[in-house]
Amino acid sequence: MPKPIKTAVLHRMVMPNHTCPYGLKSKHLLETRGYKVDDRHLTTREQINAFKAEHGVATTPQTFIDGERIGGHDDLRRFFGIKVPDPNVTSYRPVIALFAMTAAMAMAAGIAVDGTALSVRVAEWFIAFSMCVLALLKLQNVDKFATMFLNYDLLAKRWVPYATIYPFAEGLAGVLMVSGQLHWLSMPVALSIGTIGAISVFKAVYIERRELKCACVGGDSNVPLGFVSLTENLMMIAMALWMSSIAFMPHS
């Protein structure tokens, strides 16, 4: 006996200059759940306002199943038992994604240059690439980063311009470490900002027990200040010390 066809009515914004992305996502979600979608387009601002007034809703799209209004895209996800992420909840996902990608980049570079994905050089590239990407995230909005950074960095609190200089210094050190050039500049920069940062994070989190957001991945993240930022700074310190030991190692 054939299964009954499940149907849903979807009202979504499809205007000449704008198609609502949540409407497209709702349509796709319904279709992947086996629903035949009666896709009704709202093509003018007048139609959209009239629809909202008629159903007492503030947004579109709106999905109806068996005559019952389910709601917008997030409501539809909940209807199907799919978790809706909370934009305000703390998350380590941005950091995990970042380090996974920089590790992959370093291994890819190692294979391309040396034919191996596991070497001291790959480890150096991983740290340097991570510094570059972390600096890039901060540089997307330096002012937001600086505002968060001023909450806990000891030097920035004493000299505010340092909060703006930091991402440029981190990026410069990272690029120079990738290139293997100007060690006399990259090593002291990485060692200085890494040491100040590590002391600042340790004091704020582990001594003062403050609960703050980490500025390490820019000013828009919900990553908690603590282990991640401390790791970032310790990586810079380790890289600077390692490169110093190589630079001053006696040559036979």
PDB file of C-alpha atoms in Angstrom:
ATOM      1  CA  MET A   1       0.000   0.000   0.000  1.00  0.00           C
ATOM      2  CA  PRO A   2       1.598   3.329  -1.046  1.00  0.00           C
ATOM      3  CA  LYS A   3       2.407   5.808   1.672  1.00  0.00           C
ATOM      4  CA  PRO A   4       0.179   8.887   1.801  1.00  0.00           C
ATOM      5  CA  ILE A   5       1.761  11.977   0.308  1.00  0.00           C
ATOM      6  CA  LYS A   6       2.760  14.502   2.929  1.00  0.00           C
ATOM      7  CA  THR A   7       2.114  18.069   1.897  1.00  0.00           C
ATOM      8  CA  ALA A   8       3.134  21.435   3.265  1.00  0.00           C
ATOM      9  CA  VAL A   9       2.294  25.003   2.301  1.00  0.00           C
ATOM     10  CA  LEU A  10       5.229  27.387   2.284  1.00  0.00           C
ATOM     11  CA  HIS A  11       4.847  31.147   2.004  1.00  0.00           C
ATOM     12  CA  ARG A  12       8.184  32.766   1.219  1.00  0.00           C
ATOM     13  CA  MET A  13       9.609  36.016  -0.119  1.00  0.00           C
ATOM     14  CA  VAL A  14      10.626  35.869  -3.784  1.00  0.00           C
ATOM     15  CA  MET A  15      11.007  39.436  -4.990  1.00  0.00           C
ATOM     16  CA  PRO A  16      12.690  40.671  -8.200  1.00  0.00           C
ATOM     17  CA  ASN A  17      15.776  41.832  -6.302  1.00  0.00           C
ATOM     18  CA  HIS A  18      15.726  39.500  -3.322  1.00  0.00           C
ATOM     19  CA  THR A  19      14.949  35.859  -2.598  1.00  0.00           C
ATOM     20  CA  CYS A  20      14.797  35.043   1.101  1.00  0.00           C
ATOM     21  CA  PRO A  21      17.529  32.472   1.907  1.00  0.00           C
ATOM     22  CA  TYR A  22      15.521  31.079   4.819  1.00  0.00           C
ATOM     23  CA  GLY A  23      12.665  30.409   2.439  1.00  0.00           C
ATOM     24  CA  LEU A  24      14.979  28.363   0.243  1.00  0.00           C
ATOM     25  CA  LYS A  25      16.306  26.518   3.292  1.00  0.00           C
ATOM     26  CA  SER A  26      12.758  25.793   4.501  1.00  0.00           C
ATOM     27  CA  LYS A  27      11.760  24.435   1.091  1.00  0.00           C
ATOM     28  CA  HIS A  28      14.829  22.210   0.965  1.00  0.00           C
ATOM     29  CA  LEU A  29      14.241  20.956   4.517  1.00  0.00           C
ATOM     30  CA  LEU A  30      10.630  20.056   3.757  1.00  0.00           C
ATOM     31  CA  GLU A  31      11.558  18.239   0.548  1.00  0.00           C
ATOM     32  CA  THR A  32      14.318  16.240   2.265  1.00  0.00           C
ATOM     33  CA  ARG A  33      11.727  15.159   4.840  1.00  0.00           C
ATOM     34  CA  GLY A  34       9.490  13.798   2.095  1.00  0.00           C
ATOM     35  CA  TYR A  35       6.990  16.649   1.839  1.00  0.00           C
ATOM     36  CA  LYS A  36       5.425  17.860  -1.380  1.00  0.00           C
ATOM     37  CA  VAL A  37       5.682  21.621  -1.076  1.00  0.00           C
ATOM     38  CA  ASP A  38       2.968  24.014  -2.191  1.00  0.00           C
ATOM     39  CA  ASP A  39       5.436  26.827  -2.767  1.00  0.00           C
ATOM     40  CA  ARG A  40       3.671  30.195  -2.606  1.00  0.00           C
ATOM     41  CA  HIS A  41       5.719  33.230  -3.482  1.00  0.00           C
ATOM     42  CA  LEU A  42       5.291  36.662  -1.937  1.00  0.00           C
ATOM     43  CA  THR A  43       6.562  38.894  -4.713  1.00  0.00           C
ATOM     44  CA  THR A  44       5.828  42.426  -3.521  1.00  0.00           C
ATOM     45  CA  ARG A  45       6.203  44.343  -0.278  1.00  0.00           C
ATOM     46  CA  GLU A  46       2.412  44.823  -0.243  1.00  0.00           C
ATOM     47  CA  GLN A  47       1.834  41.054  -0.412  1.00  0.00           C
ATOM     48  CA  ILE A  48       4.352  40.451   2.359  1.00  0.00           C
ATOM     49  CA  ASN A  49       2.816  43.067   4.673  1.00  0.00           C
ATOM     50  CA  ALA A  50      -0.689  41.776   3.992  1.00  0.00           C
ATOM     51  CA  PHE A  51       0.385  38.184   4.725  1.00  0.00           C
ATOM     52  CA  LYS A  52       2.056  39.197   7.994  1.00  0.00           C
ATOM     53  CA  ALA A  53      -1.029  41.139   9.085  1.00  0.00           C
ATOM     54  CA  GLU A  54      -3.400  38.305   8.183  1.00  0.00           C
ATOM     55  CA  HIS A  55      -1.494  35.669  10.147  1.00  0.00           C
ATOM     56  CA  GLY A  56      -0.135  37.889  12.907  1.00  0.00           C
ATOM     57  CA  VAL A  57       3.504  37.086  12.185  1.00  0.00           C
ATOM     58  CA  ALA A  58       6.556  39.318  12.072  1.00  0.00           C
ATOM     59  CA  THR A  59       8.672  37.423   9.544  1.00  0.00           C
ATOM     60  CA  THR A  60       8.605  35.152   6.535  1.00  0.00           C
ATOM     61  CA  PRO A  61       8.921  32.365   5.493  1.00  0.00           C
ATOM     62  CA  GLN A  62       6.024  30.620   7.181  1.00  0.00           C
ATOM     63  CA  THR A  63       5.234  26.921   6.845  1.00  0.00           C
ATOM     64  CA  PHE A  64       1.815  25.294   7.292  1.00  0.00           C
ATOM     65  CA  ILE A  65       1.363  21.538   7.677  1.00  0.00           C
ATOM     66  CA  ASP A  66      -2.129  20.006   7.843  1.00  0.00           C
ATOM     67  CA  GLY A  67      -3.557  23.501   8.198  1.00  0.00           C
ATOM     68  CA  GLU A  68      -1.447  24.259  11.262  1.00  0.00           C
ATOM     69  CA  ARG A  69       1.125  27.027  11.164  1.00  0.00           C
ATOM     70  CA  ILE A  70       4.548  25.661  12.072  1.00  0.00           C
ATOM     71  CA  GLY A  71       6.384  28.977  11.795  1.00  0.00           C
ATOM     72  CA  GLY A  72       9.675  30.166  10.356  1.00  0.00           C
ATOM     73  CA  HIS A  73      12.809  28.257   9.485  1.00  0.00           C
ATOM     74  CA  ASP A  74      13.963  27.788  13.093  1.00  0.00           C
ATOM     75  CA  ASP A  75      10.461  26.633  14.094  1.00  0.00           C
ATOM     76  CA  LEU A  76      10.496  24.161  11.210  1.00  0.00           C
ATOM     77  CA  ARG A  77      13.817  22.757  12.380  1.00  0.00           C
ATOM     78  CA  ARG A  78      12.379  22.294  15.867  1.00  0.00           C
ATOM     79  CA  PHE A  79       9.300  20.617  14.355  1.00  0.00           C
ATOM     80  CA  PHE A  80      11.574  18.013  12.787  1.00  0.00           C
ATOM     81  CA  GLY A  81      13.610  17.618  15.974  1.00  0.00           C
ATOM     82  CA  ILE A  82      16.675  19.405  14.604  1.00  0.00           C
ATOM     83  CA  LYS A  83      18.662  21.446  17.102  1.00  0.00           C
ATOM     84  CA  VAL A  84      18.603  25.207  16.546  1.00  0.00           C
ATOM     85  CA  PRO A  85      21.950  26.730  17.538  1.00  0.00           C
ATOM     86  CA  ASP A  86      21.884  29.535  20.063  1.00  0.00           C
ATOM     87  CA  PRO A  87      23.931  32.462  18.657  1.00  0.00           C
ATOM     88  CA  ASN A  88      24.759  33.594  22.202  1.00  0.00           C
ATOM     89  CA  VAL A  89      26.058  30.296  23.550  1.00  0.00           C
ATOM     90  CA  THR A  90      29.792  29.822  24.014  1.00  0.00           C
ATOM     91  CA  SER A  91      31.397  27.616  21.384  1.00  0.00           C
ATOM     92  CA  TYR A  92      34.833  26.295  20.490  1.00  0.00           C
ATOM     93  CA  ARG A  93      33.767  25.468  16.927  1.00  0.00           C
ATOM     94  CA  PRO A  94      35.487  28.504  15.319  1.00  0.00           C
ATOM     95  CA  VAL A  95      38.789  27.593  16.959  1.00  0.00           C
ATOM     96  CA  ILE A  96      38.526  23.897  16.093  1.00  0.00           C
ATOM     97  CA  ALA A  97      37.795  24.790  12.464  1.00  0.00           C
ATOM     98  CA  LEU A  98      40.696  27.247  12.373  1.00  0.00           C
ATOM     99  CA  PHE A  99      43.335  24.892  13.779  1.00  0.00           C
ATOM    100  CA  ALA A 100      42.064  21.966  11.696  1.00  0.00           C
ATOM    101  CA  MET A 101      42.441  24.049   8.534  1.00  0.00           C
ATOM    102  CA  THR A 102      45.876  25.444   9.411  1.00  0.00           C
ATOM    103  CA  ALA A 103      47.066  21.931  10.268  1.00  0.00           C
ATOM    104  CA  ALA A 104      45.802  20.695   6.891  1.00  0.00           C
ATOM    105  CA  MET A 105      47.508  23.645   5.162  1.00  0.00           C
ATOM    106  CA  ALA A 106      50.795  22.922   6.918  1.00  0.00           C
ATOM    107  CA  MET A 107      50.678  19.225   6.019  1.00  0.00           C
ATOM    108  CA  ALA A 108      49.779  20.060   2.426  1.00  0.00           C
ATOM    109  CA  ALA A 109      52.742  22.447   2.247  1.00  0.00           C
ATOM    110  CA  GLY A 110      54.986  19.770   3.726  1.00  0.00           C
ATOM    111  CA  ILE A 111      53.919  17.247   1.115  1.00  0.00           C
ATOM    112  CA  ALA A 112      54.394  19.775  -1.683  1.00  0.00           C
ATOM    113  CA  VAL A 113      57.850  20.929  -0.547  1.00  0.00           C
ATOM    114  CA  ASP A 114      59.410  17.998   1.314  1.00  0.00           C
ATOM    115  CA  GLY A 115      57.190  15.050   0.378  1.00  0.00           C
ATOM    116  CA  THR A 116      56.082  14.483   3.971  1.00  0.00           C
ATOM    117  CA  ALA A 117      53.130  15.613   6.072  1.00  0.00           C
ATOM    118  CA  LEU A 118      54.893  15.062   9.396  1.00  0.00           C
ATOM    119  CA  SER A 119      58.072  16.951  10.110  1.00  0.00           C
ATOM    120  CA  VAL A 120      59.516  19.715  12.260  1.00  0.00           C
ATOM    121  CA  ARG A 121      59.029  22.083   9.330  1.00  0.00           C
ATOM    122  CA  VAL A 122      55.336  21.179   9.117  1.00  0.00           C
ATOM    123  CA  ALA A 123      54.951  21.890  12.841  1.00  0.00           C
ATOM    124  CA  GLU A 124      56.614  25.289  12.332  1.00  0.00           C
ATOM    125  CA  TRP A 125      54.303  26.061   9.424  1.00  0.00           C
ATOM    126  CA  PHE A 126      51.277  25.019  11.475  1.00  0.00           C
ATOM    127  CA  ILE A 127      52.088  27.588  14.154  1.00  0.00           C
ATOM    128  CA  ALA A 128      52.964  30.283  11.620  1.00  0.00           C
ATOM    129  CA  PHE A 129      49.831  29.651   9.524  1.00  0.00           C
ATOM    130  CA  SER A 130      47.722  29.717  12.696  1.00  0.00           C
ATOM    131  CA  MET A 131      49.200  33.082  13.645  1.00  0.00           C
ATOM    132  CA  CYS A 132      48.427  34.457  10.172  1.00  0.00           C
ATOM    133  CA  VAL A 133      44.817  33.256  10.203  1.00  0.00           C
ATOM    134  CA  LEU A 134      44.240  34.441  13.766  1.00  0.00           C
ATOM    135  CA  ALA A 135      45.598  37.848  12.778  1.00  0.00           C
ATOM    136  CA  LEU A 136      43.348  37.873   9.709  1.00  0.00           C
ATOM    137  CA  LEU A 137      40.271  37.292  11.870  1.00  0.00           C
ATOM    138  CA  LYS A 138      41.256  40.121  14.180  1.00  0.00           C
ATOM    139  CA  LEU A 139      41.978  42.452  11.261  1.00  0.00           C
ATOM    140  CA  GLN A 140      38.442  42.033   9.882  1.00  0.00           C
ATOM    141  CA  ASN A 141      37.306  44.434  12.583  1.00  0.00           C
ATOM    142  CA  VAL A 142      40.239  45.828  14.526  1.00  0.00           C
ATOM    143  CA  ASP A 143      38.061  48.106  16.649  1.00  0.00           C
ATOM    144  CA  LYS A 144      35.874  45.239  17.916  1.00  0.00           C
ATOM    145  CA  PHE A 145      38.939  43.137  18.626  1.00  0.00           C
ATOM    146  CA  ALA A 146      40.600  46.001  20.488  1.00  0.00           C
ATOM    147  CA  THR A 147      37.505  46.570  22.625  1.00  0.00           C
ATOM    148  CA  MET A 148      37.452  42.928  23.758  1.00  0.00           C
ATOM    149  CA  PHE A 149      41.235  42.828  24.134  1.00  0.00           C
ATOM    150  CA  LEU A 150      41.207  45.818  26.494  1.00  0.00           C
ATOM    151  CA  ASN A 151      39.151  43.759  28.945  1.00  0.00           C
ATOM    152  CA  TYR A 152      42.124  41.677  29.972  1.00  0.00           C
ATOM    153  CA  ASP A 153      45.448  42.457  28.265  1.00  0.00           C
ATOM    154  CA  LEU A 154      47.810  44.064  30.760  1.00  0.00           C
ATOM    155  CA  LEU A 155      49.837  46.148  28.296  1.00  0.00           C
ATOM    156  CA  ALA A 156      46.777  47.340  26.350  1.00  0.00           C
ATOM    157  CA  LYS A 157      45.225  48.583  29.583  1.00  0.00           C
ATOM    158  CA  ARG A 158      48.295  50.737  30.185  1.00  0.00           C
ATOM    159  CA  TRP A 159      48.801  51.777  26.548  1.00  0.00           C
ATOM    160  CA  VAL A 160      45.566  51.599  24.543  1.00  0.00           C
ATOM    161  CA  PRO A 161      47.158  51.782  21.022  1.00  0.00           C
ATOM    162  CA  TYR A 162      48.725  48.343  21.680  1.00  0.00           C
ATOM    163  CA  ALA A 163      45.269  46.781  21.272  1.00  0.00           C
ATOM    164  CA  THR A 164      45.209  48.064  17.693  1.00  0.00           C
ATOM    165  CA  ILE A 165      48.843  47.215  16.976  1.00  0.00           C
ATOM    166  CA  TYR A 166      48.565  43.613  18.234  1.00  0.00           C
ATOM    167  CA  PRO A 167      46.876  41.950  15.214  1.00  0.00           C
ATOM    168  CA  PHE A 168      49.284  43.648  12.799  1.00  0.00           C
ATOM    169  CA  ALA A 169      52.254  42.483  14.885  1.00  0.00           C
ATOM    170  CA  GLU A 170      50.909  38.929  15.066  1.00  0.00           C
ATOM    171  CA  GLY A 171      50.290  38.842  11.321  1.00  0.00           C
ATOM    172  CA  LEU A 172      53.735  40.241  10.543  1.00  0.00           C
ATOM    173  CA  ALA A 173      55.459  37.686  12.774  1.00  0.00           C
ATOM    174  CA  GLY A 174      53.430  34.858  11.239  1.00  0.00           C
ATOM    175  CA  VAL A 175      54.230  35.855   7.651  1.00  0.00           C
ATOM    176  CA  LEU A 176      57.936  36.236   8.410  1.00  0.00           C
ATOM    177  CA  MET A 177      57.991  32.836  10.109  1.00  0.00           C
ATOM    178  CA  VAL A 178      56.379  31.226   7.061  1.00  0.00           C
ATOM    179  CA  SER A 179      58.991  32.833   4.819  1.00  0.00           C
ATOM    180  CA  GLY A 180      61.879  32.021   7.134  1.00  0.00           C
ATOM    181  CA  GLN A 181      63.151  35.585   6.786  1.00  0.00           C
ATOM    182  CA  LEU A 182      64.083  38.400   9.187  1.00  0.00           C
ATOM    183  CA  HIS A 183      64.291  36.232  12.297  1.00  0.00           C
ATOM    184  CA  TRP A 184      65.779  39.200  14.145  1.00  0.00           C
ATOM    185  CA  LEU A 185      62.339  40.859  13.801  1.00  0.00           C
ATOM    186  CA  SER A 186      59.846  37.965  13.917  1.00  0.00           C
ATOM    187  CA  MET A 187      61.334  36.281  16.985  1.00  0.00           C
ATOM    188  CA  PRO A 188      61.235  39.239  19.413  1.00  0.00           C
ATOM    189  CA  VAL A 189      57.786  40.306  18.155  1.00  0.00           C
ATOM    190  CA  ALA A 190      56.300  36.822  18.668  1.00  0.00           C
ATOM    191  CA  LEU A 191      58.081  36.370  21.992  1.00  0.00           C
ATOM    192  CA  SER A 192      56.951  39.764  23.302  1.00  0.00           C
ATOM    193  CA  ILE A 193      53.276  39.624  22.348  1.00  0.00           C
ATOM    194  CA  GLY A 194      53.066  35.941  23.266  1.00  0.00           C
ATOM    195  CA  THR A 195      54.543  36.456  26.730  1.00  0.00           C
ATOM    196  CA  ILE A 196      52.417  39.505  27.528  1.00  0.00           C
ATOM    197  CA  GLY A 197      49.321  37.714  26.244  1.00  0.00           C
ATOM    198  CA  ALA A 198      49.966  34.528  28.207  1.00  0.00           C
ATOM    199  CA  ILE A 199      50.504  36.421  31.468  1.00  0.00           C
ATOM    200  CA  SER A 200      47.393  38.540  30.851  1.00  0.00           C
ATOM    201  CA  VAL A 201      45.144  35.537  30.144  1.00  0.00           C
ATOM    202  CA  PHE A 202      46.520  33.527  33.068  1.00  0.00           C
ATOM    203  CA  LYS A 203      45.941  36.445  35.450  1.00  0.00           C
ATOM    204  CA  ALA A 204      42.403  37.192  34.199  1.00  0.00           C
ATOM    205  CA  VAL A 205      41.157  33.605  34.025  1.00  0.00           C
ATOM    206  CA  TYR A 206      43.103  31.509  36.496  1.00  0.00           C
ATOM    207  CA  ILE A 207      43.905  34.054  39.212  1.00  0.00           C
ATOM    208  CA  GLU A 208      41.059  36.583  39.062  1.00  0.00           C
ATOM    209  CA  ARG A 209      38.561  33.928  37.860  1.00  0.00           C
ATOM    210  CA  ARG A 210      36.937  36.341  35.413  1.00  0.00           C
ATOM    211  CA  GLU A 211      34.515  35.022  32.781  1.00  0.00           C
ATOM    212  CA  LEU A 212      35.298  36.844  29.534  1.00  0.00           C
ATOM    213  CA  LYS A 213      35.006  36.256  25.825  1.00  0.00           C
ATOM    214  CA  CYS A 214      38.232  35.554  24.004  1.00  0.00           C
ATOM    215  CA  ALA A 215      39.396  38.121  21.465  1.00  0.00           C
ATOM    216  CA  CYS A 216      41.734  35.587  19.854  1.00  0.00           C
ATOM    217  CA  VAL A 217      39.464  34.881  16.857  1.00  0.00           C
ATOM    218  CA  GLY A 218      38.256  38.456  16.406  1.00  0.00           C
ATOM    219  CA  GLY A 219      35.581  40.559  18.047  1.00  0.00           C
ATOM    220  CA  ASP A 220      32.493  38.583  17.045  1.00  0.00           C
ATOM    221  CA  SER A 221      33.140  35.210  18.640  1.00  0.00           C
ATOM    222  CA  ASN A 222      31.603  33.489  21.645  1.00  0.00           C
ATOM    223  CA  VAL A 223      34.777  31.577  22.469  1.00  0.00           C
ATOM    224  CA  PRO A 224      35.437  31.832  26.221  1.00  0.00           C
ATOM    225  CA  LEU A 225      38.735  33.350  27.307  1.00  0.00           C
ATOM    226  CA  GLY A 226      41.040  30.738  28.727  1.00  0.00           C
ATOM    227  CA  PHE A 227      42.738  27.676  27.304  1.00  0.00           C
ATOM    228  CA  VAL A 228      42.472  28.687  23.625  1.00  0.00           C
ATOM    229  CA  SER A 229      43.939  32.155  24.005  1.00  0.00           C
ATOM    230  CA  LEU A 230      46.594  30.836  26.361  1.00  0.00           C
ATOM    231  CA  THR A 231      47.489  28.174  23.784  1.00  0.00           C
ATOM    232  CA  GLU A 232      47.748  30.818  21.053  1.00  0.00           C
ATOM    233  CA  ASN A 233      50.236  32.793  23.121  1.00  0.00           C
ATOM    234  CA  LEU A 234      52.224  29.758  24.243  1.00  0.00           C
ATOM    235  CA  MET A 235      52.508  28.647  20.613  1.00  0.00           C
ATOM    236  CA  MET A 236      54.023  32.016  19.697  1.00  0.00           C
ATOM    237  CA  ILE A 237      56.460  31.800  22.604  1.00  0.00           C
ATOM    238  CA  ALA A 238      57.462  28.243  21.677  1.00  0.00           C
ATOM    239  CA  MET A 239      57.931  29.158  18.034  1.00  0.00           C
ATOM    240  CA  ALA A 240      60.054  32.192  18.893  1.00  0.00           C
ATOM    241  CA  LEU A 241      62.253  30.203  21.288  1.00  0.00           C
ATOM    242  CA  TRP A 242      62.619  27.328  18.827  1.00  0.00           C
ATOM    243  CA  MET A 243      63.640  29.633  15.988  1.00  0.00           C
ATOM    244  CA  SER A 244      66.028  31.455  18.314  1.00  0.00           C
ATOM    245  CA  SER A 245      67.709  28.196  19.246  1.00  0.00           C
ATOM    246  CA  ILE A 246      68.146  27.345  15.565  1.00  0.00           C
ATOM    247  CA  ALA A 247      69.356  30.817  14.636  1.00  0.00           C
ATOM    248  CA  PHE A 248      72.035  30.872  17.324  1.00  0.00           C
ATOM    249  CA  MET A 249      72.999  27.209  17.053  1.00  0.00           C
ATOM    250  CA  PRO A 250      76.702  26.853  16.181  1.00  0.00           C
ATOM    251  CA  HIS A 251      77.284  25.577  12.669  1.00  0.00           C
ATOM    252  CA  SER A 252      79.892  22.959  12.019  1.00  0.00           C
TER     253      SER A 252
END
